[in-house]
Amino acid sequence: MLSSLGVHLLVGLSRAMILFIVSSGLSFVLGVLRVPNVAHGSLYMIGAFSAFTLNQVFGGGAAAFWLALLLSPFVVAGVALVAERGLFCHLYQREHLMLLLFTFALMLILGDLVKIIWGSDYRSITSPELLAGSLPILGSSFPKYNLFLLIVGPVVAVALWLFTNKTKIGKVARAAAVDREMVDAIGINVSWVFAFAFTLGCFLGGLGGALVAPTISVSLGMDHDIIIEAFLIVTIGGLGNMWGALIGSLIFGVTHSIGVLLWPQFAIVFPYLAVVIVLVWRPTGMLKSVW
Amino acid sequence: MQRGPFNWKTVWPYVAVFAALLFMPLALSRFYVYITAVIMVTALLAMSLNMVVGHGGMYQFHHAAFYGVGAYTFALVLTRTQLPAWVGFVLAPFAAAFTGLIIGWFCVRLNKLYFGMLQISLGSLIWAIAFRWYSLTGGDDGIHGIPIPDAISTISSSYYFILFVLGACIIVMYMIYRSPFGKTLQAIRDNPERCETVGIHVRGHQLFGIVIATFFAGIAGVLFVVVEGSVFPDLLFWVLSLEVFIMCLLGGWFTFAGPVLGAAITVGLRTFVGTYTEYWTLILGVILILLIFFLPEGVMGFIIDKTRGREGAGGLTDAKGRIHQ
Amino acid sequence: MLRAESINKSFDGFLAVNEANLTVERGEIVAVIGPNGAGKTTLFKLITGHLRPDDGRIIFKDEDISGLPPYEVCKKGISLSFQVVNVFSRMTVFDNVQVAVLSHQNKTRKLFSSAGKHGIEETEEILGNLGLADKAGRVSGSLSHGDQKVLEMAVALGNRPELLILDEPTAGMSPEETSETIDLIRRLNSDLGLTILFCEHDMELVFSIAHRIMVMAHGRSIIQAAPAEVRDNEEVQSAYLGGT
């Protein structure tokens, strides 16, 4: 039982890594643009579907997998940039509710675009030899791919932290999150900062989608499922706070695993309940929001 | 300055529409009667949302949760208990309002975006429970074949029932809109800080508004069951909440009856477009974008601006010369 | 009537109000003056409950109101008119004042009767007193800045306050509007018996109508006395009026 619990927790943690990558993107956009991007789930979904297609395009072997994983987030970032420069940026002077509704419209459109391009069938990607199969851990078998995720997660976290704290553009983005007028006043084009932030956030969403693709069936509806989870994670973590997204994701992943172990029928209720408890105790999130 | 709430000049369009709806089933096929009934249910839901969003300024992002609670309560009373149907009619809105009270109490402690996101969280919890509690709610499948009382079980009879309930609700909502409370809520929407300074307990009034609005959402839930005979978890899902939000925007959320127009256009278009393509969601998204860019006051807001030539209708300037929309 | 005793308030380590003291007697017009950043607006916000003092007490009509939320302070009889115009911009001028009147009459929770039946006379009276009667039907966001400042005051009067606090009432006004406002303040005090506390940068205005003046600088109250005494006070002269 204990080893089963241990493996369950590890699976939960690896799920949490995907959730973290996706929600950190959402959180970043929320922090800088102060708008929750409802379409973030759609971009995650596009990341997964792109990974599938790129995989096929490159022949389907191990190399194809890695290439697809590497390139999908850029495809997603491209889509995001087009949407942002084409339409979104014209709304920056409007009230935030309008921006949010725009992202909802984007979600509706992208959702159907995926249906048009890829159809309604389920797709799947097989992970390469290196990551297929499982390892014996704690007396139970633990999928190697999940181990891979447990490594990728922290790497992305560190990379993101370095990027936002050590690079010039990262620091500018963080400054714009706190005080966009000041950034504007010192001569930096805030609109381009937003474009960058939005693109980076969506890049992370796409990366999450590409990473998750081998573990689930890639299908329509992925956007709805992930966006609510990412929203909740960002809310309990503290709006715009990356470490908050990490903590929130861990809570989400772990409580879900506990749920699977204790009461499988209501496993999905556990994370929601945890969210409610956190929000009742700390309505604005566990960590300070960026603004 | 008119004294009473009802003024013939503003009321006659409503009376005309009501009369038209009264005679509709005689002229149109069953399918159109059914669609109109669905529009009316949706209109009530949208109107109830607009009480807190358009008139109250709150970010009510998960209104569907209360709608779903009303629908499920009614369905459960009819299918799981031996209680007479009228108990369900009465219990459902109160269940919805009670849920509104609980969730609202947590939400009004926060501002704007936090309010909305907390509500999505709490509402989603309800959805998750309904989604999984197969034995009680039918889980993913929902409950079907709900025994609606014979008197209102045919298309026509349910249509008239819904029409009269909708009519009564709109009258009550209009009275509330024009009441001192309605004015206060609009003032809270425009400037909560000023309201506090003027002696209004903003949170208390907001909560009161939420409870009233969710009560009507519960009624809409009951009407949904009457027209469809089933319930399913989608009624509690956040996507529906945002769709209803769009209806309010489409109709014009600063007007009174805008949401009715928004609901009519949305459901009508959805039905119409649905016969040609399965990509209605895409079209709805495009419509929303067009609205945001070109018609933020909504269709009815646009019409009112044009026909009444309101002063300052081109945009309101504040002391710093910024234009508000 | 109002006593603020040894009020302290800091924001993230910056001491905005430092042992400030203020007294206002019933029926007086008291002005608070001081350079920008002296803490005048902060002091007003502390009195009206928008901010909580770190230390000190605020006593109104022998009752300690320190730390009460704004809506309760209002119910006690204090009304605030903001420095930056803060009205209900989507609503008409009439509705703006009516909301305040309804709040005063405790009718804000009435659901089933028309708003057109309540508080009409009081609202019309206030609009008449302030010269806004002909603009009653206009959306307040479309008024000129000067008119919006007057509306600001009208809304504050809707609560029938005993103490009216005005934060820079003539800021941004033309000379004609300013003198009209001076007359208005005088009338409110003499005809309606309102006690008035205000802060201003316009020294002519201040010295012409204030019964007593309190001078603030760097968050401290330097002196509170009749205008002549204030004008002659050396500390005030150096801190604010620039010597001589």
PDB file of N, CA and C in Angstrom, chain A residues 117-189:
ATOM      1  N   ILE A 117      -9.148  21.595 -38.828  1.00  0.00           N
ATOM      2  CA  ILE A 117      -7.864  21.129 -39.364  1.00  0.00           C
ATOM      3  C   ILE A 117      -7.637  19.652 -39.080  1.00  0.00           C
ATOM      4  N   TRP A 118      -7.938  19.228 -37.845  1.00  0.00           N
ATOM      5  CA  TRP A 118      -7.590  17.869 -37.460  1.00  0.00           C
ATOM      6  C   TRP A 118      -8.772  16.928 -37.340  1.00  0.00           C
ATOM      7  N   GLY A 119      -9.983  17.470 -37.415  1.00  0.00           N
ATOM      8  CA  GLY A 119     -11.136  16.597 -37.278  1.00  0.00           C
ATOM      9  C   GLY A 119     -11.398  16.230 -35.835  1.00  0.00           C
ATOM     10  N   SER A 120     -12.420  15.422 -35.610  1.00  0.00           N
ATOM     11  CA  SER A 120     -12.830  15.118 -34.247  1.00  0.00           C
ATOM     12  C   SER A 120     -12.234  13.836 -33.699  1.00  0.00           C
ATOM     13  N   ASP A 121     -11.432  13.160 -34.481  1.00  0.00           N
ATOM     14  CA  ASP A 121     -10.911  11.883 -33.997  1.00  0.00           C
ATOM     15  C   ASP A 121      -9.856  12.073 -32.912  1.00  0.00           C
ATOM     16  N   TYR A 122      -9.715  11.016 -32.136  1.00  0.00           N
ATOM     17  CA  TYR A 122      -8.647  11.029 -31.138  1.00  0.00           C
ATOM     18  C   TYR A 122      -7.322  10.736 -31.839  1.00  0.00           C
ATOM     19  N   ARG A 123      -6.290  11.397 -31.384  1.00  0.00           N
ATOM     20  CA  ARG A 123      -4.958  11.109 -31.936  1.00  0.00           C
ATOM     21  C   ARG A 123      -4.085  10.596 -30.814  1.00  0.00           C
ATOM     22  N   SER A 124      -3.035   9.941 -31.210  1.00  0.00           N
ATOM     23  CA  SER A 124      -2.088   9.576 -30.159  1.00  0.00           C
ATOM     24  C   SER A 124      -0.668   9.631 -30.675  1.00  0.00           C
ATOM     25  N   ILE A 125       0.215   9.837 -29.749  1.00  0.00           N
ATOM     26  CA  ILE A 125       1.640   9.856 -30.051  1.00  0.00           C
ATOM     27  C   ILE A 125       2.283   8.806 -29.176  1.00  0.00           C
ATOM     28  N   THR A 126       3.178   8.058 -29.762  1.00  0.00           N
ATOM     29  CA  THR A 126       3.902   7.119 -28.912  1.00  0.00           C
ATOM     30  C   THR A 126       5.232   7.748 -28.526  1.00  0.00           C
ATOM     31  N   SER A 127       5.585   7.552 -27.300  1.00  0.00           N
ATOM     32  CA  SER A 127       6.856   8.112 -26.858  1.00  0.00           C
ATOM     33  C   SER A 127       7.992   7.263 -27.414  1.00  0.00           C
ATOM     34  N   PRO A 128       9.168   7.869 -27.563  1.00  0.00           N
ATOM     35  CA  PRO A 128      10.287   7.137 -28.163  1.00  0.00           C
ATOM     36  C   PRO A 128      10.805   6.039 -27.238  1.00  0.00           C
ATOM     37  N   GLU A 129      11.572   5.150 -27.786  1.00  0.00           N
ATOM     38  CA  GLU A 129      12.151   4.022 -27.054  1.00  0.00           C
ATOM     39  C   GLU A 129      12.696   4.427 -25.689  1.00  0.00           C
ATOM     40  N   LEU A 130      13.443   5.514 -25.712  1.00  0.00           N
ATOM     41  CA  LEU A 130      14.144   5.950 -24.512  1.00  0.00           C
ATOM     42  C   LEU A 130      13.190   6.150 -23.342  1.00  0.00           C
ATOM     43  N   LEU A 131      11.997   6.659 -23.675  1.00  0.00           N
ATOM     44  CA  LEU A 131      11.092   7.037 -22.592  1.00  0.00           C
ATOM     45  C   LEU A 131       9.921   6.076 -22.445  1.00  0.00           C
ATOM     46  N   ALA A 132       9.906   5.049 -23.264  1.00  0.00           N
ATOM     47  CA  ALA A 132       8.766   4.135 -23.179  1.00  0.00           C
ATOM     48  C   ALA A 132       8.979   3.141 -22.056  1.00  0.00           C
ATOM     49  N   GLY A 133       7.914   2.542 -21.633  1.00  0.00           N
ATOM     50  CA  GLY A 133       8.044   1.518 -20.601  1.00  0.00           C
ATOM     51  C   GLY A 133       8.167   2.120 -19.228  1.00  0.00           C
ATOM     52  N   SER A 134       8.442   1.249 -18.242  1.00  0.00           N
ATOM     53  CA  SER A 134       8.498   1.761 -16.878  1.00  0.00           C
ATOM     54  C   SER A 134       9.698   1.241 -16.116  1.00  0.00           C
ATOM     55  N   LEU A 135       9.937   1.919 -15.017  1.00  0.00           N
ATOM     56  CA  LEU A 135      11.016   1.550 -14.118  1.00  0.00           C
ATOM     57  C   LEU A 135      10.433   1.031 -12.814  1.00  0.00           C
ATOM     58  N   PRO A 136      11.099   0.098 -12.205  1.00  0.00           N
ATOM     59  CA  PRO A 136      10.630  -0.320 -10.883  1.00  0.00           C
ATOM     60  C   PRO A 136      11.064   0.696  -9.825  1.00  0.00           C
ATOM     61  N   ILE A 137      10.131   1.331  -9.211  1.00  0.00           N
ATOM     62  CA  ILE A 137      10.445   2.291  -8.148  1.00  0.00           C
ATOM     63  C   ILE A 137       9.562   1.975  -6.963  1.00  0.00           C
ATOM     64  N   LEU A 138      10.160   1.955  -5.809  1.00  0.00           N
ATOM     65  CA  LEU A 138       9.411   1.709  -4.578  1.00  0.00           C
ATOM     66  C   LEU A 138       8.541   0.461  -4.697  1.00  0.00           C
ATOM     67  N   GLY A 139       9.029  -0.498  -5.400  1.00  0.00           N
ATOM     68  CA  GLY A 139       8.294  -1.766  -5.485  1.00  0.00           C
ATOM     69  C   GLY A 139       7.170  -1.768  -6.487  1.00  0.00           C
ATOM     70  N   SER A 140       6.851  -0.619  -7.098  1.00  0.00           N
ATOM     71  CA  SER A 140       5.837  -0.624  -8.155  1.00  0.00           C
ATOM     72  C   SER A 140       6.468  -0.108  -9.430  1.00  0.00           C
ATOM     73  N   SER A 141       5.770  -0.219 -10.530  1.00  0.00           N
ATOM     74  CA  SER A 141       6.363   0.249 -11.783  1.00  0.00           C
ATOM     75  C   SER A 141       5.916   1.684 -12.054  1.00  0.00           C
ATOM     76  N   PHE A 142       6.895   2.489 -12.387  1.00  0.00           N
ATOM     77  CA  PHE A 142       6.676   3.910 -12.599  1.00  0.00           C
ATOM     78  C   PHE A 142       7.052   4.237 -14.039  1.00  0.00           C
ATOM     79  N   PRO A 143       6.130   4.789 -14.824  1.00  0.00           N
ATOM     80  CA  PRO A 143       6.417   5.035 -16.236  1.00  0.00           C
ATOM     81  C   PRO A 143       7.617   5.951 -16.411  1.00  0.00           C
ATOM     82  N   LYS A 144       8.495   5.566 -17.352  1.00  0.00           N
ATOM     83  CA  LYS A 144       9.708   6.359 -17.578  1.00  0.00           C
ATOM     84  C   LYS A 144       9.362   7.757 -18.043  1.00  0.00           C
ATOM     85  N   TYR A 145       8.287   7.865 -18.818  1.00  0.00           N
ATOM     86  CA  TYR A 145       7.919   9.192 -19.338  1.00  0.00           C
ATOM     87  C   TYR A 145       7.601  10.153 -18.199  1.00  0.00           C
ATOM     88  N   ASN A 146       6.964   9.634 -17.169  1.00  0.00           N
ATOM     89  CA  ASN A 146       6.663  10.482 -16.025  1.00  0.00           C
ATOM     90  C   ASN A 146       7.924  10.940 -15.327  1.00  0.00           C
ATOM     91  N   LEU A 147       8.916  10.073 -15.322  1.00  0.00           N
ATOM     92  CA  LEU A 147      10.201  10.466 -14.753  1.00  0.00           C
ATOM     93  C   LEU A 147      10.794  11.608 -15.557  1.00  0.00           C
ATOM     94  N   PHE A 148      10.681  11.472 -16.874  1.00  0.00           N
ATOM     95  CA  PHE A 148      11.119  12.525 -17.778  1.00  0.00           C
ATOM     96  C   PHE A 148      10.437  13.844 -17.416  1.00  0.00           C
ATOM     97  N   LEU A 149       9.112  13.772 -17.185  1.00  0.00           N
ATOM     98  CA  LEU A 149       8.384  14.986 -16.824  1.00  0.00           C
ATOM     99  C   LEU A 149       8.875  15.578 -15.510  1.00  0.00           C
ATOM    100  N   LEU A 150       9.206  14.693 -14.566  1.00  0.00           N
ATOM    101  CA  LEU A 150       9.698  15.163 -13.276  1.00  0.00           C
ATOM    102  C   LEU A 150      11.018  15.904 -13.410  1.00  0.00           C
ATOM    103  N   ILE A 151      11.748  15.600 -14.474  1.00  0.00           N
ATOM    104  CA  ILE A 151      13.004  16.313 -14.722  1.00  0.00           C
ATOM    105  C   ILE A 151      12.736  17.602 -15.484  1.00  0.00           C
ATOM    106  N   VAL A 152      11.881  17.515 -16.502  1.00  0.00           N
ATOM    107  CA  VAL A 152      11.608  18.683 -17.339  1.00  0.00           C
ATOM    108  C   VAL A 152      10.987  19.822 -16.544  1.00  0.00           C
ATOM    109  N   GLY A 153      10.085  19.477 -15.648  1.00  0.00           N
ATOM    110  CA  GLY A 153       9.378  20.497 -14.880  1.00  0.00           C
ATOM    111  C   GLY A 153      10.307  21.479 -14.199  1.00  0.00           C
ATOM    112  N   PRO A 154      11.153  20.986 -13.294  1.00  0.00           N
ATOM    113  CA  PRO A 154      12.080  21.891 -12.612  1.00  0.00           C
ATOM    114  C   PRO A 154      13.008  22.623 -13.576  1.00  0.00           C
ATOM    115  N   VAL A 155      13.401  21.944 -14.674  1.00  0.00           N
ATOM    116  CA  VAL A 155      14.265  22.625 -15.649  1.00  0.00           C
ATOM    117  C   VAL A 155      13.555  23.834 -16.217  1.00  0.00           C
ATOM    118  N   VAL A 156      12.307  23.647 -16.593  1.00  0.00           N
ATOM    119  CA  VAL A 156      11.537  24.777 -17.122  1.00  0.00           C
ATOM    120  C   VAL A 156      11.385  25.863 -16.062  1.00  0.00           C
ATOM    121  N   ALA A 157      11.143  25.443 -14.823  1.00  0.00           N
ATOM    122  CA  ALA A 157      10.975  26.417 -13.748  1.00  0.00           C
ATOM    123  C   ALA A 157      12.228  27.277 -13.596  1.00  0.00           C
ATOM    124  N   VAL A 158      13.350  26.618 -13.571  1.00  0.00           N
ATOM    125  CA  VAL A 158      14.610  27.355 -13.412  1.00  0.00           C
ATOM    126  C   VAL A 158      14.849  28.255 -14.622  1.00  0.00           C
ATOM    127  N   ALA A 159      14.615  27.693 -15.814  1.00  0.00           N
ATOM    128  CA  ALA A 159      14.834  28.483 -17.025  1.00  0.00           C
ATOM    129  C   ALA A 159      13.949  29.720 -17.020  1.00  0.00           C
ATOM    130  N   LEU A 160      12.708  29.545 -16.628  1.00  0.00           N
ATOM    131  CA  LEU A 160      11.776  30.671 -16.587  1.00  0.00           C
ATOM    132  C   LEU A 160      12.231  31.702 -15.566  1.00  0.00           C
ATOM    133  N   TRP A 161      12.654  31.236 -14.428  1.00  0.00           N
ATOM    134  CA  TRP A 161      13.111  32.145 -13.390  1.00  0.00           C
ATOM    135  C   TRP A 161      14.314  32.951 -13.853  1.00  0.00           C
ATOM    136  N   LEU A 162      15.269  32.231 -14.468  1.00  0.00           N
ATOM    137  CA  LEU A 162      16.446  32.926 -14.976  1.00  0.00           C
ATOM    138  C   LEU A 162      16.043  33.959 -16.018  1.00  0.00           C
ATOM    139  N   PHE A 163      15.145  33.535 -16.879  1.00  0.00           N
ATOM    140  CA  PHE A 163      14.739  34.411 -17.961  1.00  0.00           C
ATOM    141  C   PHE A 163      14.091  35.692 -17.445  1.00  0.00           C
ATOM    142  N   THR A 164      13.182  35.543 -16.482  1.00  0.00           N
ATOM    143  CA  THR A 164      12.471  36.739 -16.021  1.00  0.00           C
ATOM    144  C   THR A 164      13.280  37.566 -15.046  1.00  0.00           C
ATOM    145  N   ASN A 165      14.298  36.978 -14.465  1.00  0.00           N
ATOM    146  CA  ASN A 165      15.065  37.743 -13.485  1.00  0.00           C
ATOM    147  C   ASN A 165      16.438  38.184 -13.965  1.00  0.00           C
ATOM    148  N   LYS A 166      16.977  37.483 -14.946  1.00  0.00           N
ATOM    149  CA  LYS A 166      18.338  37.786 -15.348  1.00  0.00           C
ATOM    150  C   LYS A 166      18.467  38.394 -16.734  1.00  0.00           C
ATOM    151  N   THR A 167      17.461  38.246 -17.559  1.00  0.00           N
ATOM    152  CA  THR A 167      17.577  38.858 -18.879  1.00  0.00           C
ATOM    153  C   THR A 167      16.883  40.206 -18.860  1.00  0.00           C
ATOM    154  N   LYS A 168      17.334  41.051 -19.758  1.00  0.00           N
ATOM    155  CA  LYS A 168      16.792  42.404 -19.784  1.00  0.00           C
ATOM    156  C   LYS A 168      15.294  42.371 -20.082  1.00  0.00           C
ATOM    157  N   ILE A 169      14.951  41.581 -21.093  1.00  0.00           N
ATOM    158  CA  ILE A 169      13.558  41.608 -21.512  1.00  0.00           C
ATOM    159  C   ILE A 169      12.656  41.003 -20.434  1.00  0.00           C
ATOM    160  N   GLY A 170      13.213  40.012 -19.734  1.00  0.00           N
ATOM    161  CA  GLY A 170      12.434  39.418 -18.655  1.00  0.00           C
ATOM    162  C   GLY A 170      12.151  40.433 -17.565  1.00  0.00           C
ATOM    163  N   LYS A 171      13.177  41.185 -17.238  1.00  0.00           N
ATOM    164  CA  LYS A 171      13.011  42.183 -16.179  1.00  0.00           C
ATOM    165  C   LYS A 171      12.054  43.285 -16.595  1.00  0.00           C
ATOM    166  N   VAL A 172      12.123  43.662 -17.852  1.00  0.00           N
ATOM    167  CA  VAL A 172      11.203  44.686 -18.349  1.00  0.00           C
ATOM    168  C   VAL A 172       9.775  44.184 -18.235  1.00  0.00           C
ATOM    169  N   ALA A 173       9.586  42.914 -18.593  1.00  0.00           N
ATOM    170  CA  ALA A 173       8.241  42.341 -18.509  1.00  0.00           C
ATOM    171  C   ALA A 173       7.746  42.367 -17.070  1.00  0.00           C
ATOM    172  N   ARG A 174       8.623  42.006 -16.151  1.00  0.00           N
ATOM    173  CA  ARG A 174       8.210  42.012 -14.741  1.00  0.00           C
ATOM    174  C   ARG A 174       7.887  43.422 -14.285  1.00  0.00           C
ATOM    175  N   ALA A 175       8.674  44.373 -14.766  1.00  0.00           N
ATOM    176  CA  ALA A 175       8.406  45.767 -14.394  1.00  0.00           C
ATOM    177  C   ALA A 175       7.062  46.208 -14.942  1.00  0.00           C
ATOM    178  N   ALA A 176       6.788  45.811 -16.181  1.00  0.00           N
ATOM    179  CA  ALA A 176       5.519  46.209 -16.790  1.00  0.00           C
ATOM    180  C   ALA A 176       4.349  45.615 -16.037  1.00  0.00           C
ATOM    181  N   ALA A 177       4.558  44.455 -15.445  1.00  0.00           N
ATOM    182  CA  ALA A 177       3.484  43.822 -14.670  1.00  0.00           C
ATOM    183  C   ALA A 177       3.118  44.691 -13.476  1.00  0.00           C
ATOM    184  N   VAL A 178       4.141  45.259 -12.868  1.00  0.00           N
ATOM    185  CA  VAL A 178       3.896  46.028 -11.655  1.00  0.00           C
ATOM    186  C   VAL A 178       3.440  47.452 -11.969  1.00  0.00           C
ATOM    187  N   ASP A 179       4.048  48.056 -12.993  1.00  0.00           N
ATOM    188  CA  ASP A 179       3.739  49.454 -13.280  1.00  0.00           C
ATOM    189  C   ASP A 179       3.970  49.759 -14.751  1.00  0.00           C
ATOM    190  N   ARG A 180       2.941  49.560 -15.537  1.00  0.00           N
ATOM    191  CA  ARG A 180       3.153  49.702 -16.979  1.00  0.00           C
ATOM    192  C   ARG A 180       3.362  51.158 -17.377  1.00  0.00           C
ATOM    193  N   GLU A 181       2.788  52.073 -16.611  1.00  0.00           N
ATOM    194  CA  GLU A 181       2.953  53.495 -16.977  1.00  0.00           C
ATOM    195  C   GLU A 181       4.400  53.923 -16.822  1.00  0.00           C
ATOM    196  N   MET A 182       5.037  53.368 -15.789  1.00  0.00           N
ATOM    197  CA  MET A 182       6.431  53.717 -15.554  1.00  0.00           C
ATOM    198  C   MET A 182       7.288  53.205 -16.706  1.00  0.00           C
ATOM    199  N   VAL A 183       7.013  51.982 -17.098  1.00  0.00           N
ATOM    200  CA  VAL A 183       7.784  51.396 -18.198  1.00  0.00           C
ATOM    201  C   VAL A 183       7.600  52.240 -19.454  1.00  0.00           C
ATOM    202  N   ASP A 184       6.370  52.655 -19.667  1.00  0.00           N
ATOM    203  CA  ASP A 184       6.073  53.508 -20.811  1.00  0.00           C
ATOM    204  C   ASP A 184       6.841  54.815 -20.707  1.00  0.00           C
ATOM    205  N   ALA A 185       6.864  55.360 -19.498  1.00  0.00           N
ATOM    206  CA  ALA A 185       7.496  56.662 -19.290  1.00  0.00           C
ATOM    207  C   ALA A 185       8.988  56.630 -19.534  1.00  0.00           C
ATOM    208  N   ILE A 186       9.612  55.467 -19.330  1.00  0.00           N
ATOM    209  CA  ILE A 186      11.054  55.450 -19.577  1.00  0.00           C
ATOM    210  C   ILE A 186      11.362  55.050 -21.008  1.00  0.00           C
ATOM    211  N   GLY A 187      10.368  55.088 -21.846  1.00  0.00           N
ATOM    212  CA  GLY A 187      10.639  54.997 -23.274  1.00  0.00           C
ATOM    213  C   GLY A 187      10.534  53.622 -23.884  1.00  0.00           C
ATOM    214  N   ILE A 188      10.074  52.650 -23.117  1.00  0.00           N
ATOM    215  CA  ILE A 188       9.964  51.304 -23.692  1.00  0.00           C
ATOM    216  C   ILE A 188       8.554  51.134 -24.244  1.00  0.00           C
ATOM    217  N   ASN A 189       8.478  50.536 -25.393  1.00  0.00           N
ATOM    218  CA  ASN A 189       7.177  50.342 -26.014  1.00  0.00           C
ATOM    219  C   ASN A 189       6.420  49.226 -25.306  1.00  0.00           C
TER     220      ASN A 189
END
